[in-house]
PDB file of C-alpha atoms in Angstrom:
ATOM      1  CA  UNK F 503      -3.489 -36.982  89.673  1.00  0.00           C
ATOM      2  CA  UNK F 504      -6.238 -38.138  91.995  1.00  0.00           C
ATOM      3  CA  UNK F 505      -6.015 -41.433  93.856  1.00  0.00           C
ATOM      4  CA  UNK F 506      -9.362 -42.974  94.733  1.00  0.00           C
ATOM      5  CA  UNK F 507      -9.997 -46.089  96.833  1.00  0.00           C
ATOM      6  CA  UNK F 508     -12.963 -47.608  94.975  1.00  0.00           C
ATOM      7  CA  UNK F 509     -13.371 -50.848  96.929  1.00  0.00           C
ATOM      8  CA  UNK F 510     -16.479 -50.711  99.145  1.00  0.00           C
ATOM      9  CA  UNK F 511     -15.902 -54.282 100.414  1.00  0.00           C
ATOM     10  CA  UNK F 512     -13.542 -52.919 103.084  1.00  0.00           C
ATOM     11  CA  UNK F 513     -13.530 -50.389 105.906  1.00  0.00           C
ATOM     12  CA  UNK F 514     -11.110 -48.936 108.454  1.00  0.00           C
ATOM     13  CA  UNK F 515     -11.733 -49.520 112.165  1.00  0.00           C
ATOM     14  CA  UNK F 516      -9.555 -49.778 115.265  1.00  0.00           C
ATOM     15  CA  UNK F 517      -7.343 -52.847 114.892  1.00  0.00           C
ATOM     16  CA  UNK F 518      -7.745 -55.911 117.071  1.00  0.00           C
ATOM     17  CA  UNK F 519      -3.973 -55.684 117.661  1.00  0.00           C
ATOM     18  CA  UNK F 520      -3.292 -53.572 120.758  1.00  0.00           C
ATOM     19  CA  UNK F 521      -1.367 -50.426 119.825  1.00  0.00           C
ATOM     20  CA  UNK F 522      -1.628 -50.994 116.049  1.00  0.00           C
ATOM     21  CA  UNK F 523      -3.986 -48.087 115.374  1.00  0.00           C
ATOM     22  CA  UNK F 524      -6.370 -48.694 112.502  1.00  0.00           C
ATOM     23  CA  UNK F 525      -6.877 -51.951 110.654  1.00  0.00           C
ATOM     24  CA  UNK F 526      -8.767 -53.001 107.536  1.00  0.00           C
ATOM     25  CA  UNK F 527     -11.917 -55.062 108.008  1.00  0.00           C
ATOM     26  CA  UNK F 528     -14.090 -56.935 105.528  1.00  0.00           C
ATOM     27  CA  UNK F 529     -17.566 -55.448 105.091  1.00  0.00           C
ATOM     28  CA  UNK F 530     -18.677 -58.583 103.187  1.00  0.00           C
ATOM     29  CA  UNK F 531     -17.712 -62.258 103.228  1.00  0.00           C
ATOM     30  CA  UNK F 532     -14.595 -62.918 101.123  1.00  0.00           C
ATOM     31  CA  UNK F 533     -13.655 -66.185  99.419  1.00  0.00           C
ATOM     32  CA  UNK F 534     -10.179 -67.653  98.834  1.00  0.00           C
ATOM     33  CA  UNK F 535      -8.687 -65.974  95.767  1.00  0.00           C
ATOM     34  CA  UNK F 536     -10.568 -62.670  96.213  1.00  0.00           C
ATOM     35  CA  UNK F 537      -8.222 -59.704  95.924  1.00  0.00           C
ATOM     36  CA  UNK F 538      -7.667 -56.271  97.403  1.00  0.00           C
ATOM     37  CA  UNK F 539      -5.603 -54.146  95.023  1.00  0.00           C
ATOM     38  CA  UNK F 540      -3.056 -51.907  96.691  1.00  0.00           C
ATOM     39  CA  UNK F 541      -3.800 -48.576  95.033  1.00  0.00           C
ATOM     40  CA  UNK F 542      -1.073 -45.997  95.094  1.00  0.00           C
ATOM     41  CA  UNK F 543       1.721 -44.346  93.194  1.00  0.00           C
ATOM     42  CA  UNK F 544       4.442 -46.346  91.448  1.00  0.00           C
ATOM     43  CA  UNK F 545       7.868 -44.678  91.557  1.00  0.00           C
ATOM     44  CA  UNK F 546      11.245 -45.787  90.184  1.00  0.00           C
ATOM     45  CA  UNK F 547      13.585 -47.006  92.922  1.00  0.00           C
ATOM     46  CA  UNK F 548      16.232 -44.403  93.872  1.00  0.00           C
ATOM     47  CA  UNK F 549      14.504 -41.715  91.789  1.00  0.00           C
ATOM     48  CA  UNK F 550      13.816 -38.162  92.947  1.00  0.00           C
ATOM     49  CA  UNK F 551      10.217 -39.245  93.664  1.00  0.00           C
ATOM     50  CA  UNK F 552      11.497 -42.149  95.792  1.00  0.00           C
ATOM     51  CA  UNK F 553      13.875 -39.923  97.731  1.00  0.00           C
ATOM     52  CA  UNK F 554      11.260 -37.173  98.222  1.00  0.00           C
ATOM     53  CA  UNK F 555       8.861 -39.709  99.729  1.00  0.00           C
ATOM     54  CA  UNK F 556      11.394 -41.137 102.180  1.00  0.00           C
ATOM     55  CA  UNK F 557       8.851 -40.565 104.984  1.00  0.00           C
ATOM     56  CA  UNK F 558       6.860 -43.477 103.492  1.00  0.00           C
ATOM     57  CA  UNK F 559       9.818 -45.854 103.051  1.00  0.00           C
ATOM     58  CA  UNK F 560       8.553 -48.247 105.708  1.00  0.00           C
ATOM     59  CA  UNK F 561       5.273 -48.650 103.864  1.00  0.00           C
ATOM     60  CA  UNK F 562       6.429 -48.955 100.251  1.00  0.00           C
ATOM     61  CA  UNK F 563       5.917 -52.249  98.412  1.00  0.00           C
ATOM     62  CA  UNK F 564       8.650 -53.570  96.131  1.00  0.00           C
ATOM     63  CA  UNK F 565       7.421 -54.107  92.560  1.00  0.00           C
ATOM     64  CA  UNK F 566      10.046 -56.004  90.602  1.00  0.00           C
ATOM     65  CA  UNK F 567      13.625 -54.822  90.966  1.00  0.00           C
ATOM     66  CA  UNK F 568      13.156 -51.270  89.754  1.00  0.00           C
ATOM     67  CA  UNK F 569       9.963 -49.824  91.262  1.00  0.00           C
ATOM     68  CA  UNK F 570       8.256 -49.142  94.580  1.00  0.00           C
ATOM     69  CA  UNK F 571       4.540 -48.705  95.210  1.00  0.00           C
ATOM     70  CA  UNK F 572       3.550 -46.047  97.732  1.00  0.00           C
ATOM     71  CA  UNK F 573       0.159 -47.226  99.049  1.00  0.00           C
ATOM     72  CA  UNK F 574      -2.676 -44.712  99.259  1.00  0.00           C
ATOM     73  CA  UNK F 575      -5.665 -46.897 100.100  1.00  0.00           C
ATOM     74  CA  UNK F 576      -6.864 -49.836 102.158  1.00  0.00           C
ATOM     75  CA  UNK F 577      -4.010 -52.106 101.036  1.00  0.00           C
ATOM     76  CA  UNK F 578      -1.453 -49.951 102.821  1.00  0.00           C
ATOM     77  CA  UNK F 579      -3.379 -50.257 106.092  1.00  0.00           C
ATOM     78  CA  UNK F 580      -3.569 -54.060 106.318  1.00  0.00           C
ATOM     79  CA  UNK F 581      -1.684 -55.095 109.452  1.00  0.00           C
ATOM     80  CA  UNK F 582       0.859 -57.896 109.940  1.00  0.00           C
ATOM     81  CA  UNK F 583       0.176 -61.339 111.377  1.00  0.00           C
ATOM     82  CA  UNK F 584       2.349 -64.431 111.562  1.00  0.00           C
ATOM     83  CA  UNK F 585      -0.706 -66.452 110.477  1.00  0.00           C
ATOM     84  CA  UNK F 586      -2.264 -64.101 107.905  1.00  0.00           C
ATOM     85  CA  UNK F 587      -5.533 -64.478 106.010  1.00  0.00           C
ATOM     86  CA  UNK F 588      -4.102 -62.760 102.889  1.00  0.00           C
ATOM     87  CA  UNK F 589      -0.835 -62.811 100.950  1.00  0.00           C
ATOM     88  CA  UNK F 590       0.879 -60.324  98.645  1.00  0.00           C
ATOM     89  CA  UNK F 591       1.047 -60.999  94.909  1.00  0.00           C
ATOM     90  CA  UNK F 592       2.877 -58.828  92.366  1.00  0.00           C
ATOM     91  CA  UNK F 593       1.165 -58.800  88.964  1.00  0.00           C
ATOM     92  CA  UNK F 594       3.342 -56.780  86.615  1.00  0.00           C
ATOM     93  CA  UNK F 595       3.125 -53.222  87.944  1.00  0.00           C
ATOM     94  CA  UNK F 596       0.187 -54.039  90.253  1.00  0.00           C
ATOM     95  CA  UNK F 597       0.285 -55.399  93.791  1.00  0.00           C
ATOM     96  CA  UNK F 598      -2.698 -57.192  95.304  1.00  0.00           C
ATOM     97  CA  UNK F 599      -3.437 -58.904  98.582  1.00  0.00           C
ATOM     98  CA  UNK F 600      -5.127 -62.220  97.847  1.00  0.00           C
ATOM     99  CA  UNK F 601      -7.424 -64.002 100.297  1.00  0.00           C
ATOM    100  CA  UNK F 602      -5.962 -67.310 101.586  1.00  0.00           C
ATOM    101  CA  UNK F 603      -9.058 -68.648 103.368  1.00  0.00           C
ATOM    102  CA  UNK F 604     -12.662 -67.595 103.810  1.00  0.00           C
ATOM    103  CA  UNK F 605     -12.981 -64.275 105.646  1.00  0.00           C
ATOM    104  CA  UNK F 606     -16.266 -63.347 107.297  1.00  0.00           C
ATOM    105  CA  UNK F 607     -17.766 -59.854 107.227  1.00  0.00           C
ATOM    106  CA  UNK F 608     -16.429 -57.957 110.249  1.00  0.00           C
ATOM    107  CA  UNK F 609     -13.104 -59.855 110.344  1.00  0.00           C
ATOM    108  CA  UNK F 610      -9.807 -57.942 110.255  1.00  0.00           C
ATOM    109  CA  UNK F 611      -7.474 -58.526 107.304  1.00  0.00           C
ATOM    110  CA  UNK F 612      -3.823 -59.448 107.797  1.00  0.00           C
ATOM    111  CA  UNK F 613      -0.849 -60.249 105.601  1.00  0.00           C
ATOM    112  CA  UNK F 614       2.676 -61.292 106.500  1.00  0.00           C
ATOM    113  CA  UNK F 615       5.116 -58.412 106.182  1.00  0.00           C
ATOM    114  CA  UNK F 616       8.461 -59.018 104.509  1.00  0.00           C
ATOM    115  CA  UNK F 617      11.468 -59.654 106.770  1.00  0.00           C
ATOM    116  CA  UNK F 618      12.715 -56.133 106.039  1.00  0.00           C
ATOM    117  CA  UNK F 619       9.376 -54.557 106.964  1.00  0.00           C
ATOM    118  CA  UNK F 620       9.191 -56.605 110.175  1.00  0.00           C
ATOM    119  CA  UNK F 621      12.637 -55.338 111.110  1.00  0.00           C
ATOM    120  CA  UNK F 622      11.671 -51.691 110.345  1.00  0.00           C
ATOM    121  CA  UNK F 623       8.525 -51.971 112.476  1.00  0.00           C
ATOM    122  CA  UNK F 624      10.191 -53.917 115.298  1.00  0.00           C
ATOM    123  CA  UNK F 625       8.070 -57.024 114.751  1.00  0.00           C
ATOM    124  CA  UNK F 626       9.776 -60.088 116.142  1.00  0.00           C
ATOM    125  CA  UNK F 627       9.996 -63.581 114.763  1.00  0.00           C
ATOM    126  CA  UNK F 628       7.025 -65.885 114.925  1.00  0.00           C
ATOM    127  CA  UNK F 629       6.424 -66.974 118.513  1.00  0.00           C
ATOM    128  CA  UNK F 630       7.204 -70.632 119.195  1.00  0.00           C
TER     129      UNK F 630
END
């Protein structure tokens, strides 16, 4: 099986978040409702494949109650923000990040991590 990231609308560059490593940036203007599919491998929860990929547990996306998506493309590299410009949508066995507001070419993409992911990555509550 070969995983290919076919979406040329995005690129990886150093994140605007200090210490975050790489981030995903728009190469073109994006409109509300545009989507970035999270390409990867879907594995049954608690299966041998799930257990053998434990090193990626912090990055897996829940798909329904029974499956996890191990990201292998741009979608897995989108960083967290308390005020994101994208949000996660599960569509059957697919997961996409959908644009909330207009995003200009050159702007970094963000989505809000789940509470569990924030805890795993040591991301605190929204600042007041």
